[in-house]
Amino acid sequence: METNASNRNSSTSPGSEADPVYLLVIKGIPLCTIIVMAILGNLLVVVSVCRYRKLRNITNCFVVSLAIADVLVALIAMPFNASVELSGRWMFGYAMCDVWNSLDVYASTVSIIHLCCISIDRYYAVVKPLNYPLVITEQRVIIMLTFVWVFPVTISFVPIFLGWYTTAEHLAFRDQHPLVCNFIVNRAYAVISSSISFWIPSAIMCVMYYFVYQEAIRQAKFLYKNASAASRSQIAMNGGATSPARKGPLDGDDRAGETVQKIRHEHKAARTLGIIMGVFVLCWLPFFTWYITVSLCREACPCPDVVVVVLFWIGYLNSCLNPLIYAYFNRDFREAFRQTLQCVFWPCCGRRRDERISV
């Protein structure tokens, strides 16, 4: 995220240039794996939603946009960071350092604000389902997505290119050392950027999913209570025996069955996206805790470079985990992924089965 809060990614990392080949391989394999998985996994999400009509809904507009943001993180932020970790120096010049830092902050901020919007979408879908089609309209979704992609410019490109993010001492140092790419931030920028990029959106997500969780419990109890009452009534009407023509208390009532299925569908979607939010917090919380702590207390809070590297890449790891969560917890995405991969690797088999999931 906000890269290099202290002396991170210097172009002169001591000892890095002398790393033996085997150590470079050990470091390079996991870094390259994360990058490739993030790119391919999120592209799979985008292609699957575009290909299959069943996945084309308002919530998945946010999911696709989030996947695009994660692809940008993998294409822009990760490779530059990996190059510094493997080579021990910054190789791309003074101007590109600001571009990289800006894009890194921008893409990662876009990613978390997407999750914030998704949590609001799930809140209305589960807690206020009658208001959902009135509040979450196509026009509002377009406005929200435009905000998500435009607003992070105010804490990335603008302050970084204008020099507001750092100290006067660091600006003087950069003028004398144009080939060094450190990202030293002042206290004001550290507090504002971390609040906008992580703390405030995370708080909103936690509140939204708390209400979703409470409503899910209430609806589950309501359905169980009604199902039990209907079962007792059915048994009484059949003289103490369950009718073989009806396997469940709600099967004979199509409208009730549709309502139950819709509630279950919304709960599954909320659960999947809640897990995505939880994984995001687990991946980025250690980094932002370090970032704000080091930025505020400066030299009084030293941190080993290896710890900083691990915190960065745990955060980056989040960009390749979302597709895995979809594949494991969401049956529609799992089937769409399978069909899409079949079309890639076994075109003949894929074409025969495309129609089944497209309807």
Short mmCIF file of C-alpha atoms in Angstrom, two decimals:
data_model
loop_
_atom_site.label_atom_id
_atom_site.label_comp_id
_atom_site.label_asym_id
_atom_site.label_seq_id
_atom_site.Cartn_x
_atom_site.Cartn_y
_atom_site.Cartn_z
CA MET A 1 0.00 0.00 0.00
CA GLU A 2 1.60 3.34 0.98
CA THR A 3 5.00 2.06 0.07
CA ASN A 4 8.16 2.74 2.00
CA ALA A 5 6.95 4.59 5.09
CA SER A 6 10.51 4.69 6.36
CA ASN A 7 13.76 3.76 4.61
CA ARG A 8 11.98 1.18 2.50
CA ASN A 9 13.04 0.24 -1.05
CA SER A 10 16.20 2.23 -1.06
CA SER A 11 18.29 1.90 -4.17
CA THR A 12 21.21 0.89 -2.02
CA SER A 13 19.96 -1.97 0.12
CA PRO A 14 23.07 -3.22 1.95
CA GLY A 15 24.11 -6.68 0.98
CA SER A 16 21.31 -7.25 -1.49
CA GLU A 17 23.56 -7.04 -4.54
CA ALA A 18 25.77 -9.75 -3.10
CA ASP A 19 22.94 -12.22 -2.61
CA PRO A 20 23.85 -15.63 -4.05
CA VAL A 21 21.81 -17.09 -6.87
CA TYR A 22 20.05 -19.65 -4.71
CA LEU A 23 18.82 -16.90 -2.36
CA LEU A 24 17.52 -14.88 -5.30
CA VAL A 25 15.63 -17.96 -6.48
CA ILE A 26 14.19 -18.57 -3.01
CA LYS A 27 13.01 -14.95 -2.85
CA GLY A 28 11.94 -14.72 -6.48
CA ILE A 29 9.70 -17.81 -6.69
CA PRO A 30 7.09 -16.72 -4.09
CA LEU A 31 7.12 -13.11 -5.35
CA CYS A 32 6.57 -14.17 -8.96
CA THR A 33 3.93 -16.70 -7.89
CA ILE A 34 1.93 -14.01 -6.09
CA ILE A 35 2.15 -11.70 -9.12
CA VAL A 36 1.10 -14.35 -11.64
CA MET A 37 -1.73 -15.69 -9.46
CA ALA A 38 -3.07 -12.18 -8.86
CA ILE A 39 -3.10 -11.36 -12.57
CA LEU A 40 -4.54 -14.64 -13.85
CA GLY A 41 -7.01 -15.14 -10.99
CA ASN A 42 -8.54 -11.69 -11.27
CA LEU A 43 -8.64 -11.83 -15.06
CA LEU A 44 -10.55 -15.10 -14.63
CA VAL A 45 -13.10 -13.25 -12.48
CA VAL A 46 -13.54 -10.52 -15.11
CA VAL A 47 -13.86 -12.94 -18.01
CA SER A 48 -16.27 -15.25 -16.14
CA VAL A 49 -18.65 -12.43 -15.21
CA CYS A 50 -18.56 -11.05 -18.75
CA ARG A 51 -19.18 -14.47 -20.31
CA TYR A 52 -21.99 -15.79 -18.14
CA ARG A 53 -25.32 -14.05 -17.78
CA LYS A 54 -26.06 -15.63 -14.42
CA LEU A 55 -23.23 -13.64 -12.84
CA ARG A 56 -24.27 -10.31 -14.32
CA ASN A 57 -25.83 -8.42 -11.43
CA ILE A 58 -25.19 -5.19 -9.58
CA THR A 59 -23.06 -6.73 -6.85
CA ASN A 60 -20.77 -8.34 -9.41
CA CYS A 61 -20.23 -4.95 -11.06
CA PHE A 62 -18.30 -4.08 -7.91
CA VAL A 63 -16.61 -7.49 -7.94
CA VAL A 64 -15.40 -7.02 -11.53
CA SER A 65 -14.18 -3.51 -10.79
CA LEU A 66 -12.38 -4.82 -7.69
CA ALA A 67 -10.74 -7.54 -9.80
CA ILE A 68 -9.52 -4.90 -12.26
CA ALA A 69 -8.05 -2.91 -9.37
CA ASP A 70 -6.25 -6.02 -8.11
CA VAL A 71 -4.88 -6.64 -11.60
CA LEU A 72 -3.48 -3.10 -11.57
CA VAL A 73 -1.83 -3.77 -8.22
CA ALA A 74 -0.23 -6.91 -9.65
CA LEU A 75 0.88 -5.22 -12.88
CA ILE A 76 2.08 -1.92 -11.45
CA ALA A 77 3.00 -2.15 -7.78
CA MET A 78 4.26 -5.70 -7.33
CA PRO A 79 6.81 -5.95 -10.18
CA PHE A 80 8.63 -2.75 -9.18
CA ASN A 81 8.68 -3.83 -5.55
CA ALA A 82 9.94 -7.29 -6.52
CA SER A 83 12.69 -5.78 -8.69
CA VAL A 84 13.98 -3.81 -5.71
CA GLU A 85 13.85 -6.85 -3.43
CA LEU A 86 15.79 -8.97 -5.91
CA SER A 87 18.29 -6.40 -7.22
CA GLY A 88 18.75 -4.35 -4.06
CA ARG A 89 18.47 -1.03 -5.90
CA TRP A 90 16.08 1.22 -7.78
CA MET A 91 16.77 1.01 -11.52
CA PHE A 92 14.09 3.20 -13.11
CA GLY A 93 15.03 6.81 -12.43
CA TYR A 94 13.81 9.75 -10.35
CA ALA A 95 10.53 10.47 -12.17
CA MET A 96 9.46 6.82 -12.30
CA CYS A 97 9.91 6.58 -8.52
CA ASP A 98 7.09 9.11 -8.01
CA VAL A 99 4.96 7.38 -10.65
CA TRP A 100 5.39 4.01 -8.97
CA ASN A 101 4.66 5.30 -5.47
CA SER A 102 1.58 7.16 -6.74
CA LEU A 103 0.25 4.15 -8.63
CA ASP A 104 0.90 1.86 -5.68
CA VAL A 105 -1.03 4.08 -3.27
CA TYR A 106 -3.76 4.68 -5.87
CA ALA A 107 -4.41 1.06 -6.90
CA SER A 108 -4.39 -0.27 -3.35
CA THR A 109 -6.72 2.48 -2.13
CA VAL A 110 -9.10 1.77 -5.01
CA SER A 111 -9.14 -1.88 -3.96
CA ILE A 112 -10.23 -1.26 -0.37
CA ILE A 113 -12.83 1.39 -1.26
CA HIS A 114 -14.36 -1.21 -3.59
CA LEU A 115 -14.76 -3.53 -0.61
CA CYS A 116 -16.38 -0.69 1.32
CA CYS A 117 -18.93 -0.21 -1.49
CA ILE A 118 -19.58 -3.96 -1.61
CA SER A 119 -20.30 -4.00 2.12
CA ILE A 120 -22.87 -1.21 1.64
CA ASP A 121 -24.45 -3.17 -1.23
CA ARG A 122 -24.73 -6.27 0.96
CA TYR A 123 -26.18 -4.22 3.82
CA TYR A 124 -29.10 -3.08 1.70
CA ALA A 125 -29.54 -6.52 0.06
CA VAL A 126 -29.83 -8.35 3.40
CA VAL A 127 -30.96 -5.78 5.98
CA LYS A 128 -33.18 -3.59 3.79
CA PRO A 129 -34.19 -5.84 0.86
CA LEU A 130 -37.33 -3.82 0.05
CA ASN A 131 -35.26 -0.65 -0.34
CA TYR A 132 -32.45 -2.37 -2.25
CA PRO A 133 -33.80 -1.88 -5.81
CA LEU A 134 -34.68 1.73 -4.97
CA VAL A 135 -31.30 2.63 -3.42
CA ILE A 136 -28.80 0.50 -5.35
CA THR A 137 -29.73 1.51 -8.88
CA GLU A 138 -27.59 1.36 -12.00
CA GLN A 139 -27.11 5.13 -11.91
CA ARG A 140 -25.95 5.06 -8.29
CA VAL A 141 -23.61 2.16 -9.00
CA ILE A 142 -22.03 4.16 -11.83
CA ILE A 143 -21.62 7.14 -9.50
CA MET A 144 -20.10 4.95 -6.77
CA LEU A 145 -17.65 3.29 -9.16
CA THR A 146 -16.66 6.66 -10.60
CA PHE A 147 -15.99 7.93 -7.08
CA VAL A 148 -13.99 4.79 -6.26
CA TRP A 149 -11.69 5.29 -9.25
CA VAL A 150 -11.36 9.10 -9.09
CA PHE A 151 -11.19 9.97 -5.38
CA PRO A 152 -7.93 8.07 -4.55
CA VAL A 153 -6.09 10.47 -6.88
CA THR A 154 -6.36 13.05 -4.08
CA ILE A 155 -4.13 11.01 -1.74
CA SER A 156 -1.81 9.50 -4.36
CA PHE A 157 -0.81 11.48 -7.43
CA VAL A 158 -1.62 14.97 -6.14
CA PRO A 159 0.32 15.00 -2.84
CA ILE A 160 3.18 12.86 -4.15
CA PHE A 161 3.86 14.84 -7.33
CA LEU A 162 3.46 18.16 -5.48
CA GLY A 163 5.79 17.03 -2.69
CA TRP A 164 3.21 17.40 0.10
CA TYR A 165 3.66 13.83 1.32
CA THR A 166 7.19 14.13 2.67
CA THR A 167 9.58 16.29 4.67
CA ALA A 168 11.79 19.16 3.49
CA GLU A 169 14.86 17.14 4.44
CA HIS A 170 13.82 14.24 2.23
CA LEU A 171 13.10 16.54 -0.73
CA ALA A 172 16.62 17.96 -0.37
CA PHE A 173 18.03 14.43 -0.15
CA ARG A 174 16.18 13.41 -3.34
CA ASP A 175 17.62 16.37 -5.24
CA GLN A 176 21.11 15.16 -4.35
CA HIS A 177 20.38 11.43 -4.87
CA PRO A 178 18.06 11.10 -7.89
CA LEU A 179 18.64 7.35 -8.20
CA VAL A 180 17.41 6.55 -4.69
CA CYS A 181 13.71 5.67 -4.34
CA ASN A 182 12.77 6.03 -0.69
CA PHE A 183 9.23 6.94 0.31
CA ILE A 184 9.57 9.01 3.47
CA VAL A 185 6.23 10.45 4.62
CA ASN A 186 5.45 13.22 7.08
CA ARG A 187 3.10 12.65 9.99
CA ALA A 188 0.16 14.51 8.47
CA TYR A 189 0.26 12.49 5.25
CA ALA A 190 0.68 9.23 7.18
CA VAL A 191 -2.43 9.87 9.27
CA ILE A 192 -4.60 11.18 6.42
CA SER A 193 -3.58 8.58 3.82
CA SER A 194 -3.84 5.59 6.15
CA SER A 195 -7.23 6.81 7.43
CA ILE A 196 -8.63 7.19 3.90
CA SER A 197 -6.98 4.07 2.54
CA PHE A 198 -7.63 1.69 5.41
CA TRP A 199 -8.92 2.76 8.82
CA ILE A 200 -12.13 4.57 7.81
CA PRO A 201 -13.20 2.08 5.08
CA SER A 202 -12.41 -0.83 7.39
CA ALA A 203 -14.56 0.69 10.13
CA ILE A 204 -17.45 1.18 7.69
CA MET A 205 -17.12 -2.43 6.48
CA CYS A 206 -17.11 -3.80 10.02
CA VAL A 207 -20.24 -1.83 10.91
CA MET A 208 -22.04 -2.90 7.71
CA TYR A 209 -21.21 -6.57 8.16
CA TYR A 210 -22.17 -6.44 11.83
CA PHE A 211 -25.68 -5.38 10.83
CA VAL A 212 -25.70 -7.99 8.05
CA TYR A 213 -24.69 -10.68 10.53
CA GLN A 214 -27.36 -9.65 13.03
CA GLU A 215 -30.04 -9.62 10.31
CA ALA A 216 -28.91 -13.00 8.99
CA ILE A 217 -29.32 -14.51 12.47
CA ARG A 218 -32.77 -12.93 12.84
CA GLN A 219 -33.95 -14.22 9.46
CA ALA A 220 -32.57 -17.70 10.16
CA LYS A 221 -34.50 -17.86 13.44
CA PHE A 222 -37.63 -16.58 11.70
CA LEU A 223 -37.41 -19.20 8.94
CA TYR A 224 -36.74 -21.99 11.43
CA LYS A 225 -39.71 -20.92 13.56
CA ASN A 226 -42.06 -20.76 10.59
CA ALA A 227 -40.77 -24.05 9.19
CA SER A 228 -41.37 -25.78 12.53
CA ALA A 229 -44.90 -24.34 12.80
CA ALA A 230 -45.69 -25.39 9.22
CA SER A 231 -44.37 -28.90 9.88
CA ARG A 232 -46.58 -29.28 12.95
CA SER A 233 -49.58 -28.00 11.02
CA GLN A 234 -48.91 -30.38 8.12
CA ILE A 235 -48.61 -33.39 10.42
CA ALA A 236 -51.90 -32.47 12.15
CA MET A 237 -53.71 -32.13 8.81
CA ASN A 238 -52.48 -35.59 7.75
CA GLY A 239 -53.63 -37.31 10.91
CA GLY A 240 -50.21 -37.46 12.53
CA ALA A 241 -48.28 -38.65 9.47
CA THR A 242 -46.18 -36.60 7.10
CA SER A 243 -47.55 -36.53 3.57
CA PRO A 244 -45.21 -38.32 1.15
CA ALA A 245 -46.14 -35.81 -1.54
CA ARG A 246 -44.51 -33.00 0.41
CA LYS A 247 -40.90 -33.33 1.46
CA GLY A 248 -40.75 -30.06 3.36
CA PRO A 249 -43.03 -27.51 4.92
CA LEU A 250 -42.44 -24.89 2.26
CA ASP A 251 -42.25 -27.03 -0.87
CA GLY A 252 -45.94 -26.62 -1.67
CA ASP A 253 -45.81 -22.85 -1.45
CA ASP A 254 -43.91 -21.60 -4.48
CA ARG A 255 -43.86 -18.00 -3.34
CA ALA A 256 -42.58 -18.91 0.11
CA GLY A 257 -40.01 -21.21 -1.47
CA GLU A 258 -38.79 -18.45 -3.75
CA THR A 259 -38.51 -16.08 -0.77
CA VAL A 260 -36.48 -18.61 1.19
CA GLN A 261 -34.20 -19.27 -1.77
CA LYS A 262 -33.65 -15.55 -2.27
CA ILE A 263 -32.82 -15.05 1.40
CA ARG A 264 -30.39 -17.97 1.31
CA HIS A 265 -28.78 -16.63 -1.85
CA GLU A 266 -28.27 -13.19 -0.29
CA HIS A 267 -26.85 -14.78 2.86
CA LYS A 268 -24.36 -16.83 0.83
CA ALA A 269 -23.28 -13.75 -1.11
CA ALA A 270 -22.92 -11.79 2.12
CA ARG A 271 -20.92 -14.63 3.68
CA THR A 272 -18.54 -14.83 0.70
CA LEU A 273 -17.98 -11.09 0.59
CA GLY A 274 -17.68 -10.98 4.38
CA ILE A 275 -14.89 -13.54 4.16
CA ILE A 276 -13.23 -11.41 1.47
CA MET A 277 -13.41 -8.41 3.79
CA GLY A 278 -12.00 -10.42 6.69
CA VAL A 279 -9.10 -11.68 4.58
CA PHE A 280 -8.41 -8.14 3.42
CA VAL A 281 -8.22 -6.87 7.00
CA LEU A 282 -5.96 -9.74 8.05
CA CYS A 283 -3.63 -9.09 5.11
CA TRP A 284 -3.37 -5.30 5.45
CA LEU A 285 -3.84 -4.67 9.18
CA PRO A 286 -0.23 -5.65 10.08
CA PHE A 287 1.16 -3.37 7.38
CA PHE A 288 -0.95 -0.35 8.32
CA THR A 289 -0.22 -0.85 12.01
CA TRP A 290 3.50 -0.74 11.18
CA TYR A 291 3.03 2.16 8.76
CA ILE A 292 1.25 4.49 11.16
CA THR A 293 3.43 3.49 14.12
CA VAL A 294 6.74 4.07 12.34
CA SER A 295 5.51 7.28 10.71
CA LEU A 296 4.46 8.79 14.04
CA CYS A 297 7.31 7.75 16.30
CA ARG A 298 10.12 7.86 13.69
CA GLU A 299 13.52 6.70 14.99
CA ALA A 300 12.05 5.56 18.31
CA CYS A 301 10.32 2.59 16.57
CA PRO A 302 12.93 0.70 14.53
CA CYS A 303 11.80 -2.27 12.47
CA PRO A 304 13.99 -4.86 10.69
CA ASP A 305 13.91 -4.63 6.90
CA VAL A 306 12.94 -8.29 6.55
CA VAL A 307 9.81 -7.67 8.65
CA VAL A 308 8.85 -4.74 6.43
CA VAL A 309 9.26 -6.88 3.31
CA VAL A 310 7.05 -9.61 4.76
CA LEU A 311 4.37 -7.08 5.74
CA PHE A 312 4.33 -5.61 2.25
CA TRP A 313 3.94 -8.93 0.51
CA ILE A 314 1.32 -10.22 2.93
CA GLY A 315 -0.67 -7.16 1.89
CA TYR A 316 -0.02 -7.80 -1.79
CA LEU A 317 -1.04 -11.43 -1.28
CA ASN A 318 -4.60 -10.22 -0.76
CA SER A 319 -4.89 -9.38 -4.46
CA CYS A 320 -4.60 -13.04 -5.44
CA LEU A 321 -6.78 -14.49 -2.66
CA ASN A 322 -10.17 -13.07 -3.70
CA PRO A 323 -10.59 -15.34 -6.78
CA LEU A 324 -9.72 -18.35 -4.60
CA ILE A 325 -12.41 -17.32 -2.11
CA TYR A 326 -14.98 -17.00 -4.92
CA ALA A 327 -14.04 -20.43 -6.25
CA TYR A 328 -14.31 -22.08 -2.84
CA PHE A 329 -17.40 -20.44 -1.37
CA ASN A 330 -19.55 -19.38 -4.34
CA ARG A 331 -21.02 -22.16 -6.48
CA ASP A 332 -21.93 -19.87 -9.38
CA PHE A 333 -18.39 -18.49 -9.62
CA ARG A 334 -16.94 -21.97 -9.19
CA GLU A 335 -18.96 -23.29 -12.12
CA ALA A 336 -18.18 -20.21 -14.22
CA PHE A 337 -14.46 -20.58 -13.51
CA ARG A 338 -14.59 -24.23 -14.51
CA GLN A 339 -16.38 -23.45 -17.75
CA THR A 340 -14.03 -20.58 -18.59
CA LEU A 341 -10.93 -22.69 -17.98
CA GLN A 342 -12.40 -25.48 -20.10
CA CYS A 343 -12.87 -22.99 -22.93
CA VAL A 344 -9.21 -22.03 -22.61
CA PHE A 345 -7.66 -25.49 -22.29
CA TRP A 346 -10.32 -27.70 -23.90
CA PRO A 347 -12.24 -25.48 -26.36
CA CYS A 348 -14.42 -28.27 -27.73
CA CYS A 349 -15.63 -29.37 -24.29
CA GLY A 350 -16.09 -25.79 -23.19
CA ARG A 351 -18.33 -24.87 -26.14
CA ARG A 352 -20.64 -27.81 -25.51
CA ARG A 353 -21.24 -26.74 -21.92
CA ASP A 354 -21.32 -22.95 -22.25
CA GLU A 355 -25.05 -22.79 -22.90
CA ARG A 356 -25.94 -24.48 -19.62
CA ILE A 357 -24.43 -21.73 -17.49
CA SER A 358 -25.28 -18.86 -19.83
CA VAL A 359 -29.05 -19.22 -19.43
#
